[in-house]
PDB file of C-alpha atoms and ligand atoms in Angstrom:
ATOM      1  CA  MET A   1     -45.181  70.949 -36.019  1.00 93.00           C
ATOM      2  CA  ARG A   2     -43.265  71.058 -32.779  1.00 97.00           C
ATOM      3  CA  ILE A   3     -44.463  68.758 -29.995  1.00 98.00           C
ATOM      4  CA  ALA A   4     -43.845  69.163 -26.256  1.00 98.00           C
ATOM      5  CA  ILE A   5     -44.561  66.124 -24.113  1.00 98.00           C
ATOM      6  CA  THR A   6     -45.251  67.010 -20.485  1.00 98.00           C
ATOM      7  CA  ARG A   7     -46.839  65.323 -17.510  1.00 98.00           C
ATOM      8  CA  ALA A   8     -48.838  66.796 -14.639  1.00 97.00           C
ATOM      9  CA  VAL A   9     -47.114  67.055 -11.257  1.00 98.00           C
ATOM     10  CA  SER A  10     -47.564  63.877  -9.201  1.00 98.00           C
ATOM     11  CA  PRO A  11     -49.385  64.208  -5.869  1.00 98.00           C
ATOM     12  CA  SER A  12     -46.489  62.195  -4.385  1.00 98.00           C
ATOM     13  CA  ILE A  13     -43.816  64.745  -5.444  1.00 98.00           C
ATOM     14  CA  ALA A  14     -42.903  65.221  -1.765  1.00 97.00           C
ATOM     15  CA  ASP A  15     -41.215  61.791  -2.004  1.00 98.00           C
ATOM     16  CA  CYS A  16     -39.002  62.829  -4.933  1.00 98.00           C
ATOM     17  CA  GLU A  17     -35.371  61.832  -5.268  1.00 98.00           C
ATOM     18  CA  LEU A  18     -32.938  64.400  -3.867  1.00 97.00           C
ATOM     19  CA  THR A  19     -29.190  64.437  -4.378  1.00 96.00           C
ATOM     20  CA  HIS A  20     -27.851  67.905  -3.547  1.00 94.00           C
ATOM     21  CA  LEU A  21     -30.739  69.652  -1.775  1.00 95.00           C
ATOM     22  CA  GLU A  22     -32.211  69.206   1.685  1.00 97.00           C
ATOM     23  CA  ARG A  23     -35.861  68.151   1.559  1.00 97.00           C
ATOM     24  CA  SER A  24     -38.204  71.114   1.939  1.00 97.00           C
ATOM     25  CA  PRO A  25     -41.992  71.220   1.680  1.00 97.00           C
ATOM     26  CA  ILE A  26     -43.359  71.493  -1.851  1.00 98.00           C
ATOM     27  CA  ASP A  27     -46.689  73.264  -2.260  1.00 98.00           C
ATOM     28  CA  LEU A  28     -48.539  71.066  -4.720  1.00 98.00           C
ATOM     29  CA  ASP A  29     -50.925  73.796  -5.811  1.00 98.00           C
ATOM     30  CA  VAL A  30     -48.090  76.229  -6.510  1.00 98.00           C
ATOM     31  CA  ALA A  31     -46.095  73.533  -8.328  1.00 98.00           C
ATOM     32  CA  ARG A  32     -49.116  72.698 -10.477  1.00 98.00           C
ATOM     33  CA  ALA A  33     -49.849  76.336 -11.254  1.00 98.00           C
ATOM     34  CA  GLN A  34     -46.232  77.032 -12.246  1.00 98.00           C
ATOM     35  CA  HIS A  35     -46.161  73.868 -14.329  1.00 98.00           C
ATOM     36  CA  ALA A  36     -49.370  74.855 -16.122  1.00 98.00           C
ATOM     37  CA  ALA A  37     -47.893  78.294 -16.814  1.00 98.00           C
ATOM     38  CA  TYR A  38     -44.773  76.612 -18.252  1.00 98.00           C
ATOM     39  CA  GLU A  39     -46.985  74.514 -20.543  1.00 98.00           C
ATOM     40  CA  ALA A  40     -48.849  77.668 -21.592  1.00 98.00           C
ATOM     41  CA  VAL A  41     -45.570  79.363 -22.534  1.00 98.00           C
ATOM     42  CA  LEU A  42     -44.610  76.356 -24.655  1.00 98.00           C
ATOM     43  CA  ALA A  43     -48.013  76.455 -26.351  1.00 98.00           C
ATOM     44  CA  ASP A  44     -47.678  80.216 -26.959  1.00 98.00           C
ATOM     45  CA  LEU A  45     -44.365  79.559 -28.650  1.00 98.00           C
ATOM     46  CA  GLY A  46     -46.054  77.160 -31.048  1.00 97.00           C
ATOM     47  CA  CYS A  47     -45.627  73.771 -29.392  1.00 98.00           C
ATOM     48  CA  ARG A  48     -48.432  71.246 -29.434  1.00 98.00           C
ATOM     49  CA  VAL A  49     -48.403  70.258 -25.757  1.00 98.00           C
ATOM     50  CA  GLU A  50     -49.204  66.576 -25.165  1.00 98.00           C
ATOM     51  CA  ARG A  51     -49.779  66.258 -21.448  1.00 98.00           C
ATOM     52  CA  LEU A  52     -49.522  62.678 -20.170  1.00 98.00           C
ATOM     53  CA  GLN A  53     -51.692  61.194 -17.451  1.00 96.00           C
ATOM     54  CA  VAL A  54     -50.599  61.958 -13.932  1.00 98.00           C
ATOM     55  CA  GLU A  55     -48.693  59.117 -12.213  1.00 98.00           C
ATOM     56  CA  PRO A  56     -49.758  59.204  -8.540  1.00 98.00           C
ATOM     57  CA  ASP A  57     -47.207  56.606  -7.462  1.00 98.00           C
ATOM     58  CA  LEU A  58     -44.208  58.000  -9.334  1.00 98.00           C
ATOM     59  CA  PRO A  59     -43.025  61.103  -7.433  1.00 98.00           C
ATOM     60  CA  ASP A  60     -40.589  62.431 -10.064  1.00 98.00           C
ATOM     61  CA  SER A  61     -42.713  61.675 -13.110  1.00 98.00           C
ATOM     62  CA  VAL A  62     -43.241  65.351 -13.994  1.00 98.00           C
ATOM     63  CA  PHE A  63     -39.578  65.378 -15.068  1.00 98.00           C
ATOM     64  CA  VAL A  64     -40.246  63.673 -18.393  1.00 98.00           C
ATOM     65  CA  GLU A  65     -36.950  64.771 -19.921  1.00 98.00           C
ATOM     66  CA  ASP A  66     -35.018  62.137 -18.011  1.00 98.00           C
ATOM     67  CA  ILE A  67     -36.855  59.224 -19.594  1.00 98.00           C
ATOM     68  CA  ALA A  68     -36.006  59.742 -23.255  1.00 98.00           C
ATOM     69  CA  VAL A  69     -33.581  61.321 -25.670  1.00 98.00           C
ATOM     70  CA  VAL A  70     -35.409  62.355 -28.822  1.00 98.00           C
ATOM     71  CA  LEU A  71     -33.286  62.843 -31.926  1.00 98.00           C
ATOM     72  CA  ASP A  72     -34.665  63.587 -35.391  1.00 97.00           C
ATOM     73  CA  GLU A  73     -34.122  59.993 -36.446  1.00 97.00           C
ATOM     74  CA  VAL A  74     -34.774  57.924 -33.313  1.00 98.00           C
ATOM     75  CA  ALA A  75     -35.919  58.219 -29.696  1.00 98.00           C
ATOM     76  CA  ILE A  76     -33.918  56.445 -27.035  1.00 98.00           C
ATOM     77  CA  ILE A  77     -35.790  55.344 -23.929  1.00 98.00           C
ATOM     78  CA  THR A  78     -33.349  55.702 -21.051  1.00 98.00           C
ATOM     79  CA  ARG A  79     -32.729  53.491 -18.060  1.00 98.00           C
ATOM     80  CA  PRO A  80     -32.891  56.107 -15.285  1.00 98.00           C
ATOM     81  CA  GLY A  81     -30.136  56.077 -12.709  1.00 98.00           C
ATOM     82  CA  ALA A  82     -32.632  56.243  -9.846  1.00 98.00           C
ATOM     83  CA  GLU A  83     -34.494  52.947  -9.536  1.00 98.00           C
ATOM     84  CA  SER A  84     -37.605  54.778  -8.288  1.00 98.00           C
ATOM     85  CA  ARG A  85     -37.915  56.386 -11.721  1.00 98.00           C
ATOM     86  CA  ARG A  86     -37.832  53.314 -13.966  1.00 98.00           C
ATOM     87  CA  GLY A  87     -41.630  52.894 -13.839  1.00 98.00           C
ATOM     88  CA  GLU A  88     -41.931  56.173 -15.735  1.00 98.00           C
ATOM     89  CA  ARG A  89     -40.734  54.549 -18.935  1.00 98.00           C
ATOM     90  CA  SER A  90     -43.815  52.675 -20.197  1.00 98.00           C
ATOM     91  CA  SER A  91     -46.016  55.740 -20.637  1.00 98.00           C
ATOM     92  CA  ILE A  92     -43.216  57.779 -22.229  1.00 98.00           C
ATOM     93  CA  GLN A  93     -42.566  54.914 -24.617  1.00 98.00           C
ATOM     94  CA  ARG A  94     -46.251  54.859 -25.609  1.00 98.00           C
ATOM     95  CA  ALA A  95     -46.216  58.634 -26.104  1.00 98.00           C
ATOM     96  CA  LEU A  96     -43.173  58.543 -28.371  1.00 98.00           C
ATOM     97  CA  GLU A  97     -44.102  55.468 -30.421  1.00 97.00           C
ATOM     98  CA  PRO A  98     -46.250  57.431 -32.907  1.00 96.00           C
ATOM     99  CA  HIS A  99     -43.406  59.887 -33.547  1.00 97.00           C
ATOM    100  CA  ARG A 100     -40.134  57.990 -33.659  1.00 97.00           C
ATOM    101  CA  ARG A 101     -38.450  54.634 -34.067  1.00 98.00           C
ATOM    102  CA  LEU A 102     -37.524  53.576 -30.528  1.00 98.00           C
ATOM    103  CA  GLU A 103     -34.311  52.230 -29.048  1.00 98.00           C
ATOM    104  CA  HIS A 104     -33.513  51.477 -25.416  1.00 98.00           C
ATOM    105  CA  ILE A 105     -30.658  51.809 -22.963  1.00 98.00           C
ATOM    106  CA  ARG A 106     -30.405  48.397 -21.347  1.00 98.00           C
ATOM    107  CA  ALA A 107     -29.046  47.112 -18.025  1.00 98.00           C
ATOM    108  CA  PRO A 108     -26.476  47.512 -16.668  1.00 98.00           C
ATOM    109  CA  GLY A 109     -26.279  50.933 -18.350  1.00 98.00           C
ATOM    110  CA  ILE A 110     -27.882  53.913 -16.631  1.00 98.00           C
ATOM    111  CA  LEU A 111     -28.834  57.175 -18.309  1.00 98.00           C
ATOM    112  CA  ASP A 112     -30.980  60.191 -17.400  1.00 98.00           C
ATOM    113  CA  GLY A 113     -32.064  62.452 -20.241  1.00 98.00           C
ATOM    114  CA  GLY A 114     -30.981  65.406 -18.103  1.00 98.00           C
ATOM    115  CA  ASP A 115     -27.430  64.232 -18.723  1.00 98.00           C
ATOM    116  CA  VAL A 116     -27.744  64.363 -22.494  1.00 98.00           C
ATOM    117  CA  LEU A 117     -27.046  67.601 -24.348  1.00 98.00           C
ATOM    118  CA  VAL A 118     -27.508  67.498 -28.104  1.00 98.00           C
ATOM    119  CA  VAL A 119     -25.954  70.356 -30.071  1.00 97.00           C
ATOM    120  CA  GLN A 120     -26.446  69.757 -33.765  1.00 95.00           C
ATOM    121  CA  LYS A 121     -24.542  66.489 -34.363  1.00 96.00           C
ATOM    122  CA  ASP A 122     -22.655  66.524 -31.054  1.00 97.00           C
ATOM    123  CA  ILE A 123     -24.113  64.503 -28.198  1.00 98.00           C
ATOM    124  CA  TYR A 124     -22.551  65.160 -24.795  1.00 98.00           C
ATOM    125  CA  VAL A 125     -23.360  62.798 -21.937  1.00 98.00           C
ATOM    126  CA  GLY A 126     -22.748  63.817 -18.336  1.00 98.00           C
ATOM    127  CA  LEU A 127     -20.996  61.145 -16.319  1.00 98.00           C
ATOM    128  CA  SER A 128     -22.934  61.750 -13.124  1.00 96.00           C
ATOM    129  CA  THR A 129     -24.525  59.669 -10.379  1.00 96.00           C
ATOM    130  CA  ARG A 130     -27.317  58.966 -12.916  1.00 98.00           C
ATOM    131  CA  SER A 131     -25.491  58.146 -16.132  1.00 98.00           C
ATOM    132  CA  ASP A 132     -22.466  55.995 -16.879  1.00 98.00           C
ATOM    133  CA  ASP A 133     -19.894  54.894 -19.443  1.00 98.00           C
ATOM    134  CA  GLU A 134     -21.917  51.807 -20.325  1.00 98.00           C
ATOM    135  CA  ALA A 135     -24.810  54.027 -21.432  1.00 98.00           C
ATOM    136  CA  VAL A 136     -22.365  56.103 -23.494  1.00 98.00           C
ATOM    137  CA  ARG A 137     -21.179  52.887 -25.156  1.00 98.00           C
ATOM    138  CA  GLN A 138     -24.759  51.829 -25.957  1.00 98.00           C
ATOM    139  CA  LEU A 139     -25.687  55.294 -27.207  1.00 98.00           C
ATOM    140  CA  LYS A 140     -22.719  55.276 -29.577  1.00 98.00           C
ATOM    141  CA  LEU A 141     -23.949  52.010 -31.073  1.00 98.00           C
ATOM    142  CA  ILE A 142     -27.507  53.297 -31.422  1.00 98.00           C
ATOM    143  CA  VAL A 143     -26.465  56.429 -33.335  1.00 98.00           C
ATOM    144  CA  ALA A 144     -23.501  54.886 -35.122  1.00 93.00           C
ATOM    145  CA  ASP A 145     -24.969  55.300 -38.593  1.00 96.00           C
ATOM    146  CA  LEU A 146     -26.610  58.671 -37.993  1.00 98.00           C
ATOM    147  CA  GLY A 147     -23.574  60.954 -38.086  1.00 97.00           C
ATOM    148  CA  TYR A 148     -23.480  61.931 -34.404  1.00 98.00           C
ATOM    149  CA  THR A 149     -20.460  62.012 -32.146  1.00 97.00           C
ATOM    150  CA  VAL A 150     -21.082  60.917 -28.554  1.00 98.00           C
ATOM    151  CA  THR A 151     -18.768  62.170 -25.810  1.00 98.00           C
ATOM    152  CA  GLY A 152     -18.844  61.421 -22.089  1.00 98.00           C
ATOM    153  CA  VAL A 153     -18.208  64.543 -19.990  1.00 98.00           C
ATOM    154  CA  GLU A 154     -17.326  64.728 -16.291  1.00 96.00           C
ATOM    155  CA  VAL A 155     -19.663  66.883 -14.178  1.00 96.00           C
ATOM    156  CA  ARG A 156     -19.180  67.797 -10.529  1.00 95.00           C
ATOM    157  CA  GLY A 157     -21.322  69.406  -7.864  1.00 95.00           C
ATOM    158  CA  CYS A 158     -24.629  69.166  -9.712  1.00 97.00           C
ATOM    159  CA  LEU A 159     -27.234  66.562 -10.573  1.00 96.00           C
ATOM    160  CA  HIS A 160     -27.048  66.431 -14.360  1.00 98.00           C
ATOM    161  CA  LEU A 161     -24.973  67.708 -17.265  1.00 98.00           C
ATOM    162  CA  LYS A 162     -27.796  70.059 -18.177  1.00 98.00           C
ATOM    163  CA  SER A 163     -27.664  71.563 -14.674  1.00 98.00           C
ATOM    164  CA  ALA A 164     -24.221  72.797 -15.764  1.00 98.00           C
ATOM    165  CA  VAL A 165     -24.667  73.594 -19.448  1.00 98.00           C
ATOM    166  CA  THR A 166     -27.409  73.998 -22.045  1.00 98.00           C
ATOM    167  CA  ALA A 167     -27.588  75.524 -25.514  1.00 98.00           C
ATOM    168  CA  VAL A 168     -29.026  78.975 -26.211  1.00 98.00           C
ATOM    169  CA  SER A 169     -28.458  78.521 -29.943  1.00 96.00           C
ATOM    170  CA  GLU A 170     -26.840  76.082 -32.356  1.00 93.00           C
ATOM    171  CA  ASP A 171     -23.380  77.372 -31.457  1.00 92.00           C
ATOM    172  CA  THR A 172     -23.624  79.144 -28.096  1.00 97.00           C
ATOM    173  CA  LEU A 173     -23.751  77.366 -24.738  1.00 98.00           C
ATOM    174  CA  LEU A 174     -24.735  78.734 -21.329  1.00 98.00           C
ATOM    175  CA  ILE A 175     -22.395  77.294 -18.741  1.00 98.00           C
ATOM    176  CA  ASN A 176     -21.562  77.207 -15.036  1.00 98.00           C
ATOM    177  CA  PRO A 177     -17.780  76.696 -15.212  1.00 97.00           C
ATOM    178  CA  ASP A 178     -17.671  75.449 -11.600  1.00 97.00           C
ATOM    179  CA  TRP A 179     -19.580  72.317 -12.561  1.00 97.00           C
ATOM    180  CA  ILE A 180     -18.068  71.446 -15.937  1.00 97.00           C
ATOM    181  CA  ASP A 181     -14.930  72.252 -17.932  1.00 96.00           C
ATOM    182  CA  ALA A 182     -15.657  74.296 -21.032  1.00 95.00           C
ATOM    183  CA  THR A 183     -12.691  72.589 -22.700  1.00 95.00           C
ATOM    184  CA  ASP A 184     -14.764  69.376 -22.739  1.00 96.00           C
ATOM    185  CA  LEU A 185     -17.149  71.109 -25.163  1.00 96.00           C
ATOM    186  CA  PRO A 186     -14.811  72.410 -27.873  1.00 94.00           C
ATOM    187  CA  GLY A 187     -15.922  74.496 -30.831  1.00 94.00           C
ATOM    188  CA  HIS A 188     -18.677  76.437 -29.071  1.00 96.00           C
ATOM    189  CA  ALA A 189     -19.095  79.996 -27.846  1.00 97.00           C
ATOM    190  CA  PHE A 190     -19.973  80.375 -24.171  1.00 98.00           C
ATOM    191  CA  ILE A 191     -22.024  82.617 -21.954  1.00 98.00           C
ATOM    192  CA  GLN A 192     -21.296  82.129 -18.257  1.00 98.00           C
ATOM    193  CA  VAL A 193     -24.052  82.199 -15.649  1.00 98.00           C
ATOM    194  CA  ASP A 194     -23.892  85.069 -13.176  1.00 98.00           C
ATOM    195  CA  PRO A 195     -21.651  83.832 -10.334  1.00 97.00           C
ATOM    196  CA  ALA A 196     -24.448  84.483  -7.804  1.00 98.00           C
ATOM    197  CA  GLU A 197     -26.809  82.217  -9.776  1.00 98.00           C
ATOM    198  CA  ARG A 198     -25.191  78.799  -9.723  1.00 96.00           C
ATOM    199  CA  SER A 199     -28.188  76.852 -11.047  1.00 97.00           C
ATOM    200  CA  ALA A 200     -28.976  79.221 -13.903  1.00 98.00           C
ATOM    201  CA  ALA A 201     -27.367  77.263 -16.746  1.00 98.00           C
ATOM    202  CA  ASN A 202     -30.509  75.270 -17.465  1.00 98.00           C
ATOM    203  CA  VAL A 203     -32.531  77.034 -20.155  1.00 98.00           C
ATOM    204  CA  VAL A 204     -35.043  75.782 -22.714  1.00 98.00           C
ATOM    205  CA  ARG A 205     -34.702  76.871 -26.297  1.00 97.00           C
ATOM    206  CA  VAL A 206     -37.919  76.945 -28.327  1.00 97.00           C
ATOM    207  CA  GLY A 207     -37.211  78.247 -31.793  1.00 95.00           C
ATOM    208  CA  ASP A 208     -35.372  81.543 -31.235  1.00 95.00           C
ATOM    209  CA  THR A 209     -36.682  82.081 -27.706  1.00 98.00           C
ATOM    210  CA  VAL A 210     -34.664  81.158 -24.639  1.00 98.00           C
ATOM    211  CA  LEU A 211     -36.720  80.392 -21.528  1.00 98.00           C
ATOM    212  CA  PHE A 212     -34.792  80.981 -18.318  1.00 98.00           C
ATOM    213  CA  ALA A 213     -35.799  80.459 -14.701  1.00 98.00           C
ATOM    214  CA  ALA A 214     -37.203  83.678 -13.246  1.00 98.00           C
ATOM    215  CA  ALA A 215     -35.102  83.069 -10.120  1.00 98.00           C
ATOM    216  CA  PHE A 216     -31.997  83.950 -12.168  1.00 98.00           C
ATOM    217  CA  PRO A 217     -32.589  87.441 -13.607  1.00 98.00           C
ATOM    218  CA  ARG A 218     -28.914  88.380 -13.849  1.00 98.00           C
ATOM    219  CA  THR A 219     -28.208  85.405 -16.061  1.00 98.00           C
ATOM    220  CA  GLY A 220     -31.312  86.268 -18.079  1.00 98.00           C
ATOM    221  CA  GLU A 221     -29.798  89.704 -18.640  1.00 98.00           C
ATOM    222  CA  ARG A 222     -26.525  88.160 -19.759  1.00 98.00           C
ATOM    223  CA  ILE A 223     -28.302  86.004 -22.331  1.00 98.00           C
ATOM    224  CA  SER A 224     -30.306  88.988 -23.545  1.00 98.00           C
ATOM    225  CA  ALA A 225     -27.181  91.172 -23.739  1.00 98.00           C
ATOM    226  CA  ALA A 226     -25.629  88.513 -25.976  1.00 97.00           C
ATOM    227  CA  GLY A 227     -28.444  89.140 -28.451  1.00 97.00           C
ATOM    228  CA  PHE A 228     -30.935  86.367 -27.703  1.00 98.00           C
ATOM    229  CA  ASP A 229     -34.679  86.665 -27.102  1.00 98.00           C
ATOM    230  CA  VAL A 230     -35.373  85.651 -23.524  1.00 98.00           C
ATOM    231  CA  GLN A 231     -38.475  84.923 -21.505  1.00 98.00           C
ATOM    232  CA  PRO A 232     -38.562  84.216 -17.745  1.00 98.00           C
ATOM    233  CA  VAL A 233     -40.528  81.255 -16.401  1.00 98.00           C
ATOM    234  CA  ASP A 234     -41.193  80.796 -12.692  1.00 97.00           C
ATOM    235  CA  ALA A 235     -40.274  77.246 -11.703  1.00 96.00           C
ATOM    236  CA  SER A 236     -39.304  77.816  -8.090  1.00 97.00           C
ATOM    237  CA  GLU A 237     -41.522  75.131  -6.558  1.00 97.00           C
ATOM    238  CA  LEU A 238     -40.262  72.235  -8.696  1.00 98.00           C
ATOM    239  CA  ALA A 239     -36.723  73.506  -8.117  1.00 97.00           C
ATOM    240  CA  LYS A 240     -37.168  72.174  -4.554  1.00 98.00           C
ATOM    241  CA  ALA A 241     -37.348  68.714  -6.171  1.00 98.00           C
ATOM    242  CA  GLU A 242     -34.113  69.496  -8.066  1.00 97.00           C
ATOM    243  CA  GLY A 243     -36.077  69.988 -11.247  1.00 97.00           C
ATOM    244  CA  ALA A 244     -34.965  72.659 -13.686  1.00 95.00           C
ATOM    245  CA  LEU A 245     -36.631  74.010 -16.805  1.00 97.00           C
ATOM    246  CA  THR A 246     -35.576  71.427 -19.365  1.00 98.00           C
ATOM    247  CA  CYS A 247     -36.693  68.505 -17.178  1.00 98.00           C
ATOM    248  CA  CYS A 248     -40.378  69.219 -17.560  1.00 98.00           C
ATOM    249  CA  SER A 249     -40.687  68.632 -21.284  1.00 98.00           C
ATOM    250  CA  LEU A 250     -39.544  66.584 -24.239  1.00 98.00           C
ATOM    251  CA  ILE A 251     -39.598  68.956 -27.207  1.00 98.00           C
ATOM    252  CA  PHE A 252     -39.137  67.736 -30.757  1.00 98.00           C
ATOM    253  CA  GLU A 253     -40.324  68.169 -34.306  1.00 96.00           C
ATOM    254  CA  ALA A 254     -43.121  65.839 -35.342  1.00 92.00           C
ATOM    255  CA  PRO A 255     -42.397  63.753 -38.404  1.00 83.00           C
ATOM    256  CA  ASP A 256     -44.027  65.103 -41.585  1.00 72.00           C
ATOM    257  CA  ARG A 257     -46.899  62.610 -41.496  1.00 61.00           C
ATOM    258  CA  ASN A 258     -48.335  64.419 -38.408  1.00 46.00           C
TER     259      ASN A 258
HETATM  260  C1  CIR B   1     -34.517  63.415  -9.567  1.00 74.59           C
HETATM  261  O1  CIR B   1     -33.660  63.488  -8.695  1.00 74.59           O
HETATM  262  O2  CIR B   1     -34.526  62.533 -10.422  1.00 74.59           O
HETATM  263  C2  CIR B   1     -35.600  64.473  -9.569  1.00 74.59           C
HETATM  264  N1  CIR B   1     -35.930  64.819  -8.234  1.00 74.59           N
HETATM  265  C3  CIR B   1     -35.169  65.686 -10.340  1.00 74.59           C
HETATM  266  C4  CIR B   1     -34.912  65.398 -11.787  1.00 74.59           C
HETATM  267  C5  CIR B   1     -34.587  66.616 -12.562  1.00 74.59           C
HETATM  268  N2  CIR B   1     -34.385  66.292 -13.928  1.00 74.59           N
HETATM  269  C6  CIR B   1     -33.592  66.971 -14.738  1.00 74.59           C
HETATM  270  O3  CIR B   1     -32.921  67.897 -14.324  1.00 74.59           O
HETATM  271  N3  CIR B   1     -33.515  66.568 -15.988  1.00 74.59           N
END
């Protein structure tokens, strides 16, 4: 059983953190409708969607991905780089407790889940404004006995590592080479985003299906032409809050006892 943890869009999303975008009005109804459609796609693809209670006072709380890194063996509760987001942790911790042993990134380390790309046993961590070397050090200790390698990777011009690169399969990565050096991710095949679609590298893989943002059709075509099953998802309203597709869910396999 595959689980997808999500959370409804906060009514205070207008006060979200912004790093690279100018603030522009977010239509709450549109954001909620697109988010519900995203959840429906996940459910259609076989996920059991566990939607958490809305957090009226936590503007960015729909972006659940940033608060945890869920591996098969352990879930790591992050310490988000933006102070305004640290209150999101308690409910995510409660949601993950039934499914995984928990570990924590502790001060002074900072880590956003959006900066963590797991490809089989390789864990890449974006060194961004939200995640730092201290978190990489702690993560290495947490997974030391689990067979993972953890590598810090420089990113530039974007919010998170996964704004610049995500996986479309176990061995193929979708990348915007302006924001990250492919040589930092050795041993993988690459598909490049269409040059006119800078933010297109963030896709969600559910089984063999690759969900891409409907705003980036040319990149969708590139992924399809490479032989992958693709499905567009409209996430344009939350994109105004610098949210991409991966940010809105934590997807993982439930342990057998579920
Ligand atoms: C933030 O700046 O934290 C939010 N406005 C956007 C977070 C997006 N999360 C992600 O890409 N993983």
